[in-house]
Amino acid sequence: HPYELMICDYEAGKLCRVDKRGKIIWEHRPEGRVWDFVLTDDNNVIYPMRTNTMEVRCIDSKENVVWSWPYAEDYKEIVNITKHQSQLILSGQMPPQAVHMKLDGTIQRRLPIPARYKSYHGQLGNVYALSNNRYLAQLWGEGTALEVDENGQEVWRYQVPKEGTGPYPAGTAQDVLRLDNGNTLLACGTQARLLEVDRAGKIVWKLTASDHPELNFTNACGLQKLTDGSLLVTNFLRGNTGRGAHAFILSREKEITWTFTDHRNFTAASQVWAIDTSRYSSSGPN
């Protein structure tokens, strides 16, 4: 491979670092269920996990705990975490808040997000810092991309349209990404498709499972913009272990240029992240 990877295997309950030869060079099995992570510039890994106390934990490359935040008294659940420069943004659920945190675990502020989903699980997903003090949030339960200002006031909202016979809208938005052209890319989860929409809510491009059946594209889960303008997409193979690609790269022209498949070592990866900082963005996983 032209770069190393960090992978969260949700089904196997492990975090792994894979070198350019495809060999696992680091593995960590957290005490609780883990879905998402952030890799820092000094190779610490920060992740939320489900335990009795519900916890966000930071460990070093030797698996030593650097710091831990038990959050059960503040939030019902935290599933997602993103990194912007030297700051973390954690997605608090019930209440729905974007928790701004330093890399040492110090909470800086809590930004309310106007999420409408009544169940705590899926109330608020990934939250990304944009320019002009705005934020782009992924609302799993509402199947929605939501942009808010610095006070948490809604600026723009797009709900993924219904398609197929599966559950709706829950699960139809697993990740969001603001593109350089101002459009928004949505990983539409269980709909197994990607949608690029403009500010007016018009779909200007899409990719579906039927476009590339060899991928076994079953759950569009994670998005990473690489520095060459291409996109790394995570394909969550939960319930489809053993066939298809765990991740693939789309070029600027949205052609598939590379796939990652390793069913010997991985089952269902909820996050595949390129970490070769000599060629790709080091802004941290979604």
Short mmCIF file of C-alpha atoms in Angstrom, two decimals:
data_model
loop_
_atom_site.label_atom_id
_atom_site.label_comp_id
_atom_site.label_asym_id
_atom_site.label_seq_id
_atom_site.Cartn_x
_atom_site.Cartn_y
_atom_site.Cartn_z
CA HIS A 1 0.00 0.00 0.00
CA PRO A 2 1.21 3.58 -0.58
CA TYR A 3 0.37 4.51 3.03
CA GLU A 4 -0.29 3.07 6.48
CA LEU A 5 -3.78 2.60 7.90
CA MET A 6 -5.49 2.81 11.27
CA ILE A 7 -8.51 0.53 11.44
CA CYS A 8 -11.30 0.10 13.95
CA ASP A 9 -12.81 -3.38 13.66
CA TYR A 10 -16.19 -2.99 15.35
CA GLU A 11 -17.12 -6.66 15.26
CA ALA A 12 -13.74 -7.92 16.48
CA GLY A 13 -13.46 -5.13 19.07
CA LYS A 14 -9.98 -3.95 18.17
CA LEU A 15 -7.95 -1.03 16.86
CA CYS A 16 -5.07 -1.84 14.52
CA ARG A 17 -2.29 -0.08 12.68
CA VAL A 18 -1.39 -1.62 9.33
CA ASP A 19 1.87 -0.86 7.53
CA LYS A 20 2.38 -0.37 3.79
CA ARG A 21 2.89 -4.09 3.30
CA GLY A 22 -0.52 -4.77 4.79
CA LYS A 23 0.94 -6.21 8.02
CA ILE A 24 -0.61 -5.41 11.39
CA ILE A 25 2.14 -3.66 13.39
CA TRP A 26 0.03 -2.53 16.39
CA GLU A 27 -3.13 -3.89 17.92
CA HIS A 28 -5.24 -2.80 20.88
CA ARG A 29 -8.38 -4.40 22.25
CA PRO A 30 -10.30 -1.92 24.44
CA GLU A 31 -12.30 -3.09 27.45
CA GLY A 32 -15.57 -1.88 25.93
CA ARG A 33 -17.18 -1.56 22.52
CA VAL A 34 -15.36 0.93 20.29
CA TRP A 35 -16.57 2.45 17.03
CA ASP A 36 -14.47 5.55 16.31
CA PHE A 37 -11.03 6.99 17.09
CA VAL A 38 -8.60 9.86 16.58
CA LEU A 39 -4.87 9.45 16.02
CA THR A 40 -2.72 12.34 17.28
CA ASP A 41 0.54 13.55 15.81
CA ASP A 42 2.48 11.89 18.63
CA ASN A 43 0.76 8.54 17.94
CA ASN A 44 -1.64 8.61 20.84
CA VAL A 45 -5.05 7.10 20.11
CA ILE A 46 -8.19 8.67 21.59
CA TYR A 47 -11.51 6.85 21.43
CA PRO A 48 -14.93 6.72 23.12
CA MET A 49 -16.05 3.31 24.36
CA ARG A 50 -19.04 1.77 26.06
CA THR A 51 -18.21 0.60 29.60
CA ASN A 52 -20.04 0.75 32.94
CA THR A 53 -18.92 4.36 33.40
CA MET A 54 -18.98 5.20 29.67
CA GLU A 55 -15.55 6.54 28.86
CA VAL A 56 -13.36 8.50 26.47
CA ARG A 57 -9.80 7.24 26.75
CA CYS A 58 -6.39 8.31 25.45
CA ILE A 59 -3.63 5.70 25.21
CA ASP A 60 -0.05 5.83 23.94
CA SER A 61 1.61 3.47 21.47
CA LYS A 62 2.45 1.08 24.33
CA GLU A 63 -1.23 0.96 25.36
CA ASN A 64 -0.63 2.95 28.54
CA VAL A 65 -3.60 5.11 29.58
CA VAL A 66 -2.61 8.79 29.24
CA TRP A 67 -5.97 10.13 30.44
CA SER A 68 -9.57 9.06 30.76
CA TRP A 69 -12.89 10.89 30.97
CA PRO A 70 -15.85 8.92 32.42
CA TYR A 71 -18.79 10.84 30.98
CA ALA A 72 -21.87 8.91 32.15
CA GLU A 73 -22.98 11.74 34.46
CA ASP A 74 -22.90 14.23 31.57
CA TYR A 75 -24.14 12.28 28.53
CA LYS A 76 -26.07 9.15 27.78
CA GLU A 77 -23.60 8.20 25.05
CA ILE A 78 -20.67 9.46 22.99
CA VAL A 79 -20.03 7.45 19.83
CA ASN A 80 -18.12 9.76 17.50
CA ILE A 81 -15.00 11.89 17.80
CA THR A 82 -13.23 14.18 15.31
CA LYS A 83 -10.07 16.25 15.37
CA HIS A 84 -9.55 19.80 14.12
CA GLN A 85 -5.99 21.09 14.41
CA SER A 86 -5.14 20.64 18.13
CA GLN A 87 -8.72 20.25 19.28
CA LEU A 88 -11.10 17.32 19.68
CA ILE A 89 -14.83 17.49 19.03
CA LEU A 90 -16.86 14.77 20.73
CA SER A 91 -20.51 14.11 19.92
CA GLY A 92 -22.52 14.11 23.13
CA GLN A 93 -25.92 12.46 22.99
CA MET A 94 -28.74 13.33 25.37
CA PRO A 95 -28.11 16.18 25.55
CA PRO A 96 -26.92 16.68 21.93
CA GLN A 97 -23.79 18.80 22.28
CA ALA A 98 -20.48 19.14 20.45
CA VAL A 99 -17.92 18.88 23.24
CA HIS A 100 -14.76 20.85 22.42
CA MET A 101 -11.80 19.31 24.19
CA LYS A 102 -8.04 19.79 24.28
CA LEU A 103 -5.82 16.84 23.42
CA ASP A 104 -5.07 16.46 27.13
CA GLY A 105 -8.75 15.81 27.91
CA THR A 106 -9.60 19.29 29.17
CA ILE A 107 -13.11 20.39 28.17
CA GLN A 108 -13.16 23.86 26.60
CA ARG A 109 -16.81 24.40 25.69
CA ARG A 110 -20.04 22.61 24.92
CA LEU A 111 -21.93 23.66 21.79
CA PRO A 112 -25.64 22.74 21.70
CA ILE A 113 -26.79 21.06 18.48
CA PRO A 114 -30.49 21.22 17.53
CA ALA A 115 -30.94 17.49 16.96
CA ARG A 116 -34.53 16.22 16.94
CA TYR A 117 -34.10 12.44 17.30
CA LYS A 118 -35.79 11.26 20.49
CA SER A 119 -33.59 8.23 21.18
CA TYR A 120 -30.12 8.93 22.59
CA HIS A 121 -28.41 6.37 20.35
CA GLY A 122 -27.94 8.19 17.06
CA GLN A 123 -29.03 11.59 18.26
CA LEU A 124 -25.71 13.18 17.24
CA GLY A 125 -22.86 11.77 15.16
CA ASN A 126 -19.68 13.30 13.76
CA VAL A 127 -19.25 17.07 14.13
CA TYR A 128 -16.66 18.91 12.02
CA ALA A 129 -15.30 22.44 12.38
CA LEU A 130 -15.71 24.53 9.22
CA SER A 131 -14.51 28.03 8.39
CA ASN A 132 -16.25 31.15 9.74
CA ASN A 133 -16.91 29.47 13.09
CA ARG A 134 -19.44 27.07 11.64
CA TYR A 135 -19.85 23.35 12.19
CA LEU A 136 -21.14 20.48 10.08
CA ALA A 137 -22.86 17.69 12.00
CA GLN A 138 -24.04 14.23 11.00
CA LEU A 139 -27.36 13.28 12.57
CA TRP A 140 -27.60 9.48 12.33
CA GLY A 141 -31.14 9.14 13.61
CA GLU A 142 -32.52 11.84 11.32
CA GLY A 143 -30.55 10.84 8.23
CA THR A 144 -29.43 14.45 8.04
CA ALA A 145 -26.46 16.75 7.49
CA LEU A 146 -26.79 19.88 9.62
CA GLU A 147 -24.71 23.07 9.55
CA VAL A 148 -24.80 25.39 12.58
CA ASP A 149 -23.13 28.66 13.55
CA GLU A 150 -20.89 29.27 16.57
CA ASN A 151 -23.94 29.43 18.84
CA GLY A 152 -25.48 26.20 17.57
CA GLN A 153 -28.13 27.91 15.47
CA GLU A 154 -29.17 26.07 12.32
CA VAL A 155 -27.75 27.50 9.09
CA TRP A 156 -28.37 24.67 6.62
CA ARG A 157 -30.01 21.26 6.72
CA TYR A 158 -30.24 18.41 4.24
CA GLN A 159 -32.10 15.16 4.83
CA VAL A 160 -31.18 12.11 2.78
CA PRO A 161 -34.20 11.19 0.61
CA LYS A 162 -35.87 7.84 1.15
CA GLU A 163 -34.74 5.02 -1.10
CA GLY A 164 -35.46 1.31 -1.03
CA THR A 165 -37.37 -0.60 1.64
CA GLY A 166 -34.90 -0.38 4.53
CA PRO A 167 -35.31 1.60 7.77
CA TYR A 168 -35.65 5.34 7.27
CA PRO A 169 -34.37 7.85 8.15
CA ALA A 170 -32.27 6.32 10.94
CA GLY A 171 -28.98 4.95 9.65
CA THR A 172 -29.04 6.78 6.33
CA ALA A 173 -26.32 9.27 7.31
CA GLN A 174 -23.12 7.80 8.73
CA ASP A 175 -20.70 10.60 7.84
CA VAL A 176 -20.57 14.01 6.16
CA LEU A 177 -17.81 16.01 4.49
CA ARG A 178 -17.71 19.59 3.20
CA LEU A 179 -15.96 19.59 -0.18
CA ASP A 180 -13.71 22.32 -1.58
CA ASN A 181 -16.42 23.36 -4.06
CA GLY A 182 -18.81 24.13 -1.17
CA ASN A 183 -20.96 21.05 -1.74
CA THR A 184 -21.51 18.41 0.92
CA LEU A 185 -20.76 14.72 0.54
CA LEU A 186 -22.85 12.27 2.57
CA ALA A 187 -22.04 8.65 3.33
CA CYS A 188 -25.58 7.32 3.36
CA GLY A 189 -25.07 4.39 5.67
CA THR A 190 -27.47 1.52 5.17
CA GLN A 191 -28.61 2.92 1.82
CA ALA A 192 -25.10 1.97 0.61
CA ARG A 193 -24.58 5.08 -1.47
CA LEU A 194 -22.70 8.37 -1.53
CA LEU A 195 -24.46 11.63 -2.36
CA GLU A 196 -22.95 15.00 -3.24
CA VAL A 197 -25.45 17.82 -2.74
CA ASP A 198 -25.21 21.56 -3.32
CA ARG A 199 -26.49 24.34 -1.06
CA ALA A 200 -29.90 24.17 -2.70
CA GLY A 201 -30.15 20.49 -1.78
CA LYS A 202 -29.78 19.27 -5.35
CA ILE A 203 -28.00 15.93 -5.83
CA VAL A 204 -25.16 16.64 -8.27
CA TRP A 205 -23.40 13.24 -8.04
CA LYS A 206 -23.97 9.86 -6.51
CA LEU A 207 -22.42 6.42 -6.21
CA THR A 208 -24.52 3.35 -5.40
CA ALA A 209 -23.83 -0.29 -4.65
CA SER A 210 -25.01 -1.30 -8.10
CA ASP A 211 -22.36 0.90 -9.73
CA HIS A 212 -19.60 -1.36 -8.39
CA PRO A 213 -21.01 -4.75 -7.28
CA GLU A 214 -17.49 -6.08 -6.69
CA LEU A 215 -17.19 -3.81 -3.62
CA ASN A 216 -20.17 -5.37 -1.85
CA PHE A 217 -20.97 -1.79 -0.83
CA THR A 218 -23.35 -2.43 2.06
CA ASN A 219 -22.96 0.48 4.50
CA ALA A 220 -21.35 3.80 3.53
CA CYS A 221 -19.70 4.57 6.84
CA GLY A 222 -16.69 6.91 6.85
CA LEU A 223 -15.19 9.65 4.69
CA GLN A 224 -11.64 11.02 4.61
CA LYS A 225 -10.41 13.70 2.24
CA LEU A 226 -6.82 13.02 1.20
CA THR A 227 -4.38 15.79 0.31
CA ASP A 228 -4.29 14.85 -3.37
CA GLY A 229 -8.03 15.55 -3.58
CA SER A 230 -9.14 11.93 -3.55
CA LEU A 231 -11.47 10.39 -0.97
CA LEU A 232 -11.11 7.34 1.24
CA VAL A 233 -14.46 5.68 1.92
CA THR A 234 -15.07 3.10 4.66
CA ASN A 235 -17.48 0.29 3.80
CA PHE A 236 -18.90 -1.15 7.03
CA LEU A 237 -19.39 -4.86 6.32
CA ARG A 238 -21.40 -5.67 9.43
CA GLY A 239 -23.45 -8.74 8.61
CA ASN A 240 -21.50 -9.19 5.37
CA THR A 241 -18.18 -10.41 6.72
CA GLY A 242 -15.94 -12.26 4.31
CA ARG A 243 -16.76 -10.57 1.03
CA GLY A 244 -16.22 -7.15 -0.46
CA ALA A 245 -13.85 -4.28 0.28
CA HIS A 246 -13.42 -2.74 3.73
CA ALA A 247 -12.52 0.58 2.09
CA PHE A 248 -11.85 2.15 -1.28
CA ILE A 249 -10.44 5.35 -2.75
CA LEU A 250 -12.24 7.63 -5.17
CA SER A 251 -10.08 9.89 -7.35
CA ARG A 252 -10.86 13.56 -8.02
CA GLU A 253 -12.81 12.29 -11.02
CA LYS A 254 -14.64 9.90 -8.66
CA GLU A 255 -13.13 6.79 -10.20
CA ILE A 256 -12.19 3.92 -7.86
CA THR A 257 -8.40 3.72 -7.81
CA TRP A 258 -7.72 1.39 -4.85
CA THR A 259 -9.49 -0.99 -2.48
CA PHE A 260 -8.55 -2.47 0.88
CA THR A 261 -9.64 -6.05 1.52
CA ASP A 262 -8.31 -8.25 4.33
CA HIS A 263 -10.85 -10.75 5.56
CA ARG A 264 -8.20 -12.82 7.30
CA ASN A 265 -7.50 -10.09 9.86
CA PHE A 266 -10.65 -7.95 9.82
CA THR A 267 -14.39 -8.56 9.98
CA ALA A 268 -16.43 -5.32 9.91
CA ALA A 269 -14.37 -2.11 9.97
CA SER A 270 -16.28 0.96 11.15
CA GLN A 271 -13.32 3.23 10.36
CA VAL A 272 -10.40 2.88 7.95
CA TRP A 273 -8.04 5.86 8.04
CA ALA A 274 -4.96 6.72 5.96
CA ILE A 275 -2.13 7.94 8.20
CA ASP A 276 0.83 8.35 5.87
CA THR A 277 1.40 12.03 6.59
CA SER A 278 4.04 12.37 3.87
CA ARG A 279 1.25 12.16 1.27
CA TYR A 280 -2.05 12.51 3.06
CA SER A 281 -3.83 14.75 5.53
CA SER A 282 -2.87 14.31 9.18
CA SER A 283 -5.94 16.09 10.52
CA GLY A 284 -7.09 12.93 12.28
CA PRO A 285 -9.83 10.36 11.77
CA ASN A 286 -13.51 11.18 11.60
#
